[in-house]
Structure formats: C-alpha cells, structure tokens
mmCIF file of C-alpha atoms in Angstrom:
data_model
loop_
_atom_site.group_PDB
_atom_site.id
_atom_site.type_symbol
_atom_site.label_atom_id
_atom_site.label_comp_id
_atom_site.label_asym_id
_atom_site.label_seq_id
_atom_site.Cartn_x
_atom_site.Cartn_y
_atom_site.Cartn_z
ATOM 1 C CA UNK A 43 99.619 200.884 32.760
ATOM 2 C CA UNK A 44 103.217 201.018 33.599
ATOM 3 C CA UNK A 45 104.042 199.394 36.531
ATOM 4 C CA UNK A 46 105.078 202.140 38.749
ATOM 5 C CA UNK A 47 107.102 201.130 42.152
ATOM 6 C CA UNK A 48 107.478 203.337 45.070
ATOM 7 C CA UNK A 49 109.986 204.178 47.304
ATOM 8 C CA UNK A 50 108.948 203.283 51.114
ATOM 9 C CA UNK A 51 110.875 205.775 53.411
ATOM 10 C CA UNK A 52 110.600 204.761 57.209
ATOM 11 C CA UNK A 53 114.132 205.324 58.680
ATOM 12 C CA UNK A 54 114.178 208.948 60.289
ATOM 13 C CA UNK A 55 117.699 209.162 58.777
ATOM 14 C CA UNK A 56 116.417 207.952 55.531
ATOM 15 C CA UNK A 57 113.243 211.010 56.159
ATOM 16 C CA UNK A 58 115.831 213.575 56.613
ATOM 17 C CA UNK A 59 117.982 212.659 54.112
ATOM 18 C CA UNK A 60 115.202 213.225 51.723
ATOM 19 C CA UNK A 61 113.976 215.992 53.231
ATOM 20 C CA UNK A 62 116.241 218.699 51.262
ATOM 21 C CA UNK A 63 115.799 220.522 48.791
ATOM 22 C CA UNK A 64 118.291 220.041 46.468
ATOM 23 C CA UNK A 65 117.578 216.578 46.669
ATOM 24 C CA UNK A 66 114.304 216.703 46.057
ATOM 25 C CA UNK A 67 114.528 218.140 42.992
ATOM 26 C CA UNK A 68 117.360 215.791 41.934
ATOM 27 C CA UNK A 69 114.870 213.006 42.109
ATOM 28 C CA UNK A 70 112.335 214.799 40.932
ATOM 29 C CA UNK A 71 114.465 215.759 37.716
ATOM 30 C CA UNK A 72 115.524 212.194 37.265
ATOM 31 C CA UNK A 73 111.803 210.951 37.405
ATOM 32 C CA UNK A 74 110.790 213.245 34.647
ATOM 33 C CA UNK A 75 113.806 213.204 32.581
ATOM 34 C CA UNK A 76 115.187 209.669 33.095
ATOM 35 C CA UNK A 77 118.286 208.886 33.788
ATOM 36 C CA UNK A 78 121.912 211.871 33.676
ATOM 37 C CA UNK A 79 125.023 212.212 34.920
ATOM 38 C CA UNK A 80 125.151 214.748 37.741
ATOM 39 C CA UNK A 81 126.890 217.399 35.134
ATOM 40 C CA UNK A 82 123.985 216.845 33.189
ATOM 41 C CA UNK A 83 121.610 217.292 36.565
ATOM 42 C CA UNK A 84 124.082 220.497 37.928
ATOM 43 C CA UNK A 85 122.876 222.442 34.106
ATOM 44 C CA UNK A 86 119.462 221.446 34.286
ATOM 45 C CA UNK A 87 119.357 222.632 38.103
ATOM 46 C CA UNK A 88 121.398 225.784 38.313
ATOM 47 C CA UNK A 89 123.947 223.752 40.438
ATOM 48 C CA UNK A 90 127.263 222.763 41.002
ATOM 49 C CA UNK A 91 129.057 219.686 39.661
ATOM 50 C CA UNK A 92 130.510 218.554 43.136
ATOM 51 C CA UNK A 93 127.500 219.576 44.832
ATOM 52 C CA UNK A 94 124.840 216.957 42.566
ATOM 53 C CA UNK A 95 127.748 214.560 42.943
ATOM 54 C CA UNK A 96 127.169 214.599 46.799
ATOM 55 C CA UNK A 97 123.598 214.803 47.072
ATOM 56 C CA UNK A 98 123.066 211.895 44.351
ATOM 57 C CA UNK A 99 126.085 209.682 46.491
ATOM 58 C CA UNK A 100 123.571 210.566 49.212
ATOM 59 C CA UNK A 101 120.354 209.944 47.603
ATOM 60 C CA UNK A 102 122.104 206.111 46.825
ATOM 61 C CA UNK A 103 122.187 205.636 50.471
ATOM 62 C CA UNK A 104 118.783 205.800 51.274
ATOM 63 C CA UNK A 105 117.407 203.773 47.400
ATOM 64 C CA UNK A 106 116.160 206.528 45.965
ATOM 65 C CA UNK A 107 118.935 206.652 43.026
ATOM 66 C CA UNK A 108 121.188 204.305 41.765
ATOM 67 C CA UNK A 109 123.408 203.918 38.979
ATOM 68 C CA UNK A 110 122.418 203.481 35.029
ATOM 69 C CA UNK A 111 124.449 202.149 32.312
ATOM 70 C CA UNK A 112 126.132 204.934 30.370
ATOM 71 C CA UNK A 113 127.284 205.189 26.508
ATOM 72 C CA UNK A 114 130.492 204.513 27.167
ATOM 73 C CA UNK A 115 133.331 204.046 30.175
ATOM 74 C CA UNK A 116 133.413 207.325 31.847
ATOM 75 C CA UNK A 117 129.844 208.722 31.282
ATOM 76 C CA UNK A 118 128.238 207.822 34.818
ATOM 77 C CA UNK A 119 124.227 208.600 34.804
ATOM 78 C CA UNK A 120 121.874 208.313 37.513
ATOM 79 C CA UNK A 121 118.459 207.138 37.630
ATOM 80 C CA UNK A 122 115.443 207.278 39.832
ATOM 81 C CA UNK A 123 114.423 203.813 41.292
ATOM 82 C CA UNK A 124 110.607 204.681 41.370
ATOM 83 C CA UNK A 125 108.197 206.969 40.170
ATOM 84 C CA UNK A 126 107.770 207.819 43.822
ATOM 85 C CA UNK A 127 108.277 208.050 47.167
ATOM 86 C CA UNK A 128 105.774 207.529 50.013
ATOM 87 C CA UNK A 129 107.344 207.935 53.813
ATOM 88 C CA UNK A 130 105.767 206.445 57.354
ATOM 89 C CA UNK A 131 103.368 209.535 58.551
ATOM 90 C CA UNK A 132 101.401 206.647 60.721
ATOM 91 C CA UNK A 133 104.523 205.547 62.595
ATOM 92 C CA UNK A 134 104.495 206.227 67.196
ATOM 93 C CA UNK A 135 108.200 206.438 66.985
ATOM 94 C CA UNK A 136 108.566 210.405 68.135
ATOM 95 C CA UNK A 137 111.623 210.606 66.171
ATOM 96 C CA UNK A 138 110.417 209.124 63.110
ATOM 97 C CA UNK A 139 107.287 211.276 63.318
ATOM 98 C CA UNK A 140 109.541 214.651 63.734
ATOM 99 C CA UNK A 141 111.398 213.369 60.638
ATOM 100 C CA UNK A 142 108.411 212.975 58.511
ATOM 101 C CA UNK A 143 106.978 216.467 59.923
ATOM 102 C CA UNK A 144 110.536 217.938 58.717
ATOM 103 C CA UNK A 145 109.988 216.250 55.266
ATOM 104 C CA UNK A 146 106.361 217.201 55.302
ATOM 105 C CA UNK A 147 107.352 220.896 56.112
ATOM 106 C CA UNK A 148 109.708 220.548 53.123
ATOM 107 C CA UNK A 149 107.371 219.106 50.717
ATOM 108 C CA UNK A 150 104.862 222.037 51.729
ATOM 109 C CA UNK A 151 107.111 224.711 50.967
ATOM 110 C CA UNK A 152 107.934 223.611 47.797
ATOM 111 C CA UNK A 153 104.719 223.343 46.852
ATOM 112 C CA UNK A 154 103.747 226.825 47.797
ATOM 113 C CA UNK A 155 106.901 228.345 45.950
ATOM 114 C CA UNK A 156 105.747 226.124 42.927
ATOM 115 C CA UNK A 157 102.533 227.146 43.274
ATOM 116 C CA UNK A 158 104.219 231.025 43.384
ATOM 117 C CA UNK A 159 106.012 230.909 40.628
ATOM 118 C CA UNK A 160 102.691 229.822 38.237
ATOM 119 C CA UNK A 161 101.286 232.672 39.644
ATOM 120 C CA UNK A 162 103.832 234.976 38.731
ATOM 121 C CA UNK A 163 103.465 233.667 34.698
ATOM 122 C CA UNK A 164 100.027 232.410 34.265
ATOM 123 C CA UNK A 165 99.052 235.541 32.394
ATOM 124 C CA UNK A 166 101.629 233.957 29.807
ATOM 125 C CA UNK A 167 100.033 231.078 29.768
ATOM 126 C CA UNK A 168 97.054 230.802 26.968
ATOM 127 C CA UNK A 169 93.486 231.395 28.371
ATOM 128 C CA UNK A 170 92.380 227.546 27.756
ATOM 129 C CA UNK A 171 95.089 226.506 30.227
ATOM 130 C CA UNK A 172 94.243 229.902 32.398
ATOM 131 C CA UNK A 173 90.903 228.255 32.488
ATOM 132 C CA UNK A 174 91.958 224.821 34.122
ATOM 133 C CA UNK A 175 94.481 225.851 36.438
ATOM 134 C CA UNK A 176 94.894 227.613 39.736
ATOM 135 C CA UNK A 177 93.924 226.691 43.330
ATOM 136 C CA UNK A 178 91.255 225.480 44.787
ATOM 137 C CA UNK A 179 89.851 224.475 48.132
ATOM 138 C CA UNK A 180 86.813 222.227 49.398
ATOM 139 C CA UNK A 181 85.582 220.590 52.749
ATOM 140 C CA UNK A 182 83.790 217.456 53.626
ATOM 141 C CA UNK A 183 83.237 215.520 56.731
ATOM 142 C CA UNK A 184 84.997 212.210 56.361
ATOM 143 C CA UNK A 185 86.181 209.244 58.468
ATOM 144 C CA UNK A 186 89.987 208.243 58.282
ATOM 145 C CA UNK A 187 88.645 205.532 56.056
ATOM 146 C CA UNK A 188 86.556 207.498 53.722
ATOM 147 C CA UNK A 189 89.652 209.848 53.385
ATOM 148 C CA UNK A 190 92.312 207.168 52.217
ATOM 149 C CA UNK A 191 89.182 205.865 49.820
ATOM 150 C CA UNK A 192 89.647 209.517 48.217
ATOM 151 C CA UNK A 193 92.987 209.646 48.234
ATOM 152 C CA UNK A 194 93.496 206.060 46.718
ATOM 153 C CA UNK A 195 90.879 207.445 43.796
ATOM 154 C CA UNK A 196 92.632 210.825 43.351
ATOM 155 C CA UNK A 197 95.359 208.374 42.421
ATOM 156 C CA UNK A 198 93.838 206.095 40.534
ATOM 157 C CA UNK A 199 92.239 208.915 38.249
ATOM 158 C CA UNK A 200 95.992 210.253 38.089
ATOM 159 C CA UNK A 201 97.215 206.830 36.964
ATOM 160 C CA UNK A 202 95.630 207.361 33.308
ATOM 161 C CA UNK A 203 98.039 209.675 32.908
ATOM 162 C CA UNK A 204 101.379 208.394 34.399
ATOM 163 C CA UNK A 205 102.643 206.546 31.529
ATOM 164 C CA UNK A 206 103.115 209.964 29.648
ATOM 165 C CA UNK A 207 106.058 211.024 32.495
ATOM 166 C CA UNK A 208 108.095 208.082 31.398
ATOM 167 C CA UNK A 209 107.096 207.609 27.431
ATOM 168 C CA UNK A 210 106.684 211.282 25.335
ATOM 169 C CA UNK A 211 105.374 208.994 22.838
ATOM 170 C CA UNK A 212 102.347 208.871 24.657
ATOM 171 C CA UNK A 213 101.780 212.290 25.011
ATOM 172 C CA UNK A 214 99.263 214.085 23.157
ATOM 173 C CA UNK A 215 100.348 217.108 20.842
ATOM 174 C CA UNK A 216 99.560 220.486 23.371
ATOM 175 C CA UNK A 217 100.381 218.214 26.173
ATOM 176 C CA UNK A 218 102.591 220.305 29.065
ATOM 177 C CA UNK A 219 104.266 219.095 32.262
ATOM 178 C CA UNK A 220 100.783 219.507 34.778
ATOM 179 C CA UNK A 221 101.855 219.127 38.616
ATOM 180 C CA UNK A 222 99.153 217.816 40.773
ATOM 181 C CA UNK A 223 100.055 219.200 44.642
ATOM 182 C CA UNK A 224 97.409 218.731 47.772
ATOM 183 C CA UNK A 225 98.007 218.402 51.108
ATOM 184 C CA UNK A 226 95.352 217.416 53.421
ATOM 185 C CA UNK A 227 94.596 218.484 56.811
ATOM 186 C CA UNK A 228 92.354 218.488 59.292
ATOM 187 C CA UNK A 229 91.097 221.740 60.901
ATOM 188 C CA UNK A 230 89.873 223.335 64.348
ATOM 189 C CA UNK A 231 86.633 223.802 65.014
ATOM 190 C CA UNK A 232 85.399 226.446 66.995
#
C-alpha cells in the first residue's frame, strides 16, 4: 500500500483558506491527476489563468501544494503534498471551531452538488453501475468510540483501493473514477 500522508489543518486561517471552492477542487484535481501547471489546472477547471495562479500561491501557504519539477525552465507544475487533508473538528478554540464549521459547510455542499450532478446522468450510466450507486442512509446507536472504530474501518476497506488514484497501472479495465462522500451526524430525538 502506498504510503499515503495527510495534510493536518488546525490554524483557523489555514481552515478558511481551504475552505473555497475553487481551491478545493484545485487540490482535488492535483490529487487525481498529479502534478500541472496552473494553465494546465485553469483548462481542466473552466478557470482563469491568473485566477489558479492565485489560489495555488495560496494553497502553498497553508502546505497543501507546492512546487514540482517541470520539463524544462519555464514550465512551472504544481503538486498536491498528500492524498488528503484532515482539519481539527475536536479543537475548544471558538474560532477554530467556526472555521472548521465554514469548511465543513463547504465540504457539504459540494458533496450534495456532486451528488446532483450523478443524478442528473445516471440514466447514462450502464445498469451494472446503476445497480451499485446512489444514496443511502442507515442508523445505529454508537459511542464516540465505536464511531471512530467505523470510521477508521470505512477507511481501511477504502485503502485497497487507493493505490489506483496515484498508479492507472493498477487499475482494472472498466475501472471509473468512484467518489466515496459521508458525513456523519448525530440527530434529535424527540
């Protein structure tokens, strides 16, 4: 298994930083692709030049991108510096925890416009991968422990597959881009 470092985000600047959009899904494209120049990243993302410029100068600031070699002198590609990012949702710092609820927010949203945009093609998609797709929702009454025990195996089931983000030589032929997405929460009872 590759080894697969993480980003720790704690600094509510840091949180905020990461917490748009854009820059989200610079990261998120430099993961999966490896490393590009920000032309490269402004094609890919419907974007301006100047504007992935910024937001990758900005992303350097906070570790989440740094430099790569290029081919030659003036080609200047980015790369990712992990496979992910985790940020400090157990901190008692009020403005650390209204950064991470501002990144959280984020994070939700994309997921649900994701998730909306499947939706709006999945009748393209063939009906084996129809089949194994789609929402879902489940309860259980866990302890805090029992609940980072499930999330720590989610992850380790996940980590089978990991090495095919990073190495296409891995991947299976039929194999597609799959995005896991959950969030967890509690809820009210009556």
């Amino acid at each position: 298994m590759t080894d697969r470092p993480t980003v720790d985000l704690t600094d509510p600047v840091a949180l905020r930083a990461y917490a748009h959009p854009l820059r989200m899904s610079l990261v998120g494209l430099l993961r999966r692709e490896g490393p590009l120049t920000a032309t490269q990243a402004a094609d890919r993302l419907g974007e301006s030049v100047p504007n992935c410029s910024f937001h990758l100068r900005q992303l350097a600031k906070y570790g989440l991108v740094e430099r790569a070699e290029g081919a030659d002198a003036r080609e200047k590609p980015w790369r990712a510096t992990a496979l992910s990012t985790r940020w400090g949702r157990e901190s008692d710092d009020a403005e650390t925890r209204a950064a991470v609820d501002q990144l959280d927010g984020v994070l939700i949203h994309r997921l649900y416009e994701r998730a909306l945009r499947w939706l709006a093609r999945r009748d393209a998609d063939p009906p084996q991968w129809r089949a194994v797709t789609g929402p879902g929702d489940d309860l259980a009454y866990l302890t805090a422990e029992e609940l980072g025990e499930l999330s720590r195996r989610i992850d380790d089931l996940f980590d089978a597959y990991r090495d095919r983000r990073t190495d296409p030589s891995q991947r299976p032929p039929g194999a597609r881009p799959v995005h896991l997405g959950y969030y967890v929460t509690t809820i009210d009872q009556p």
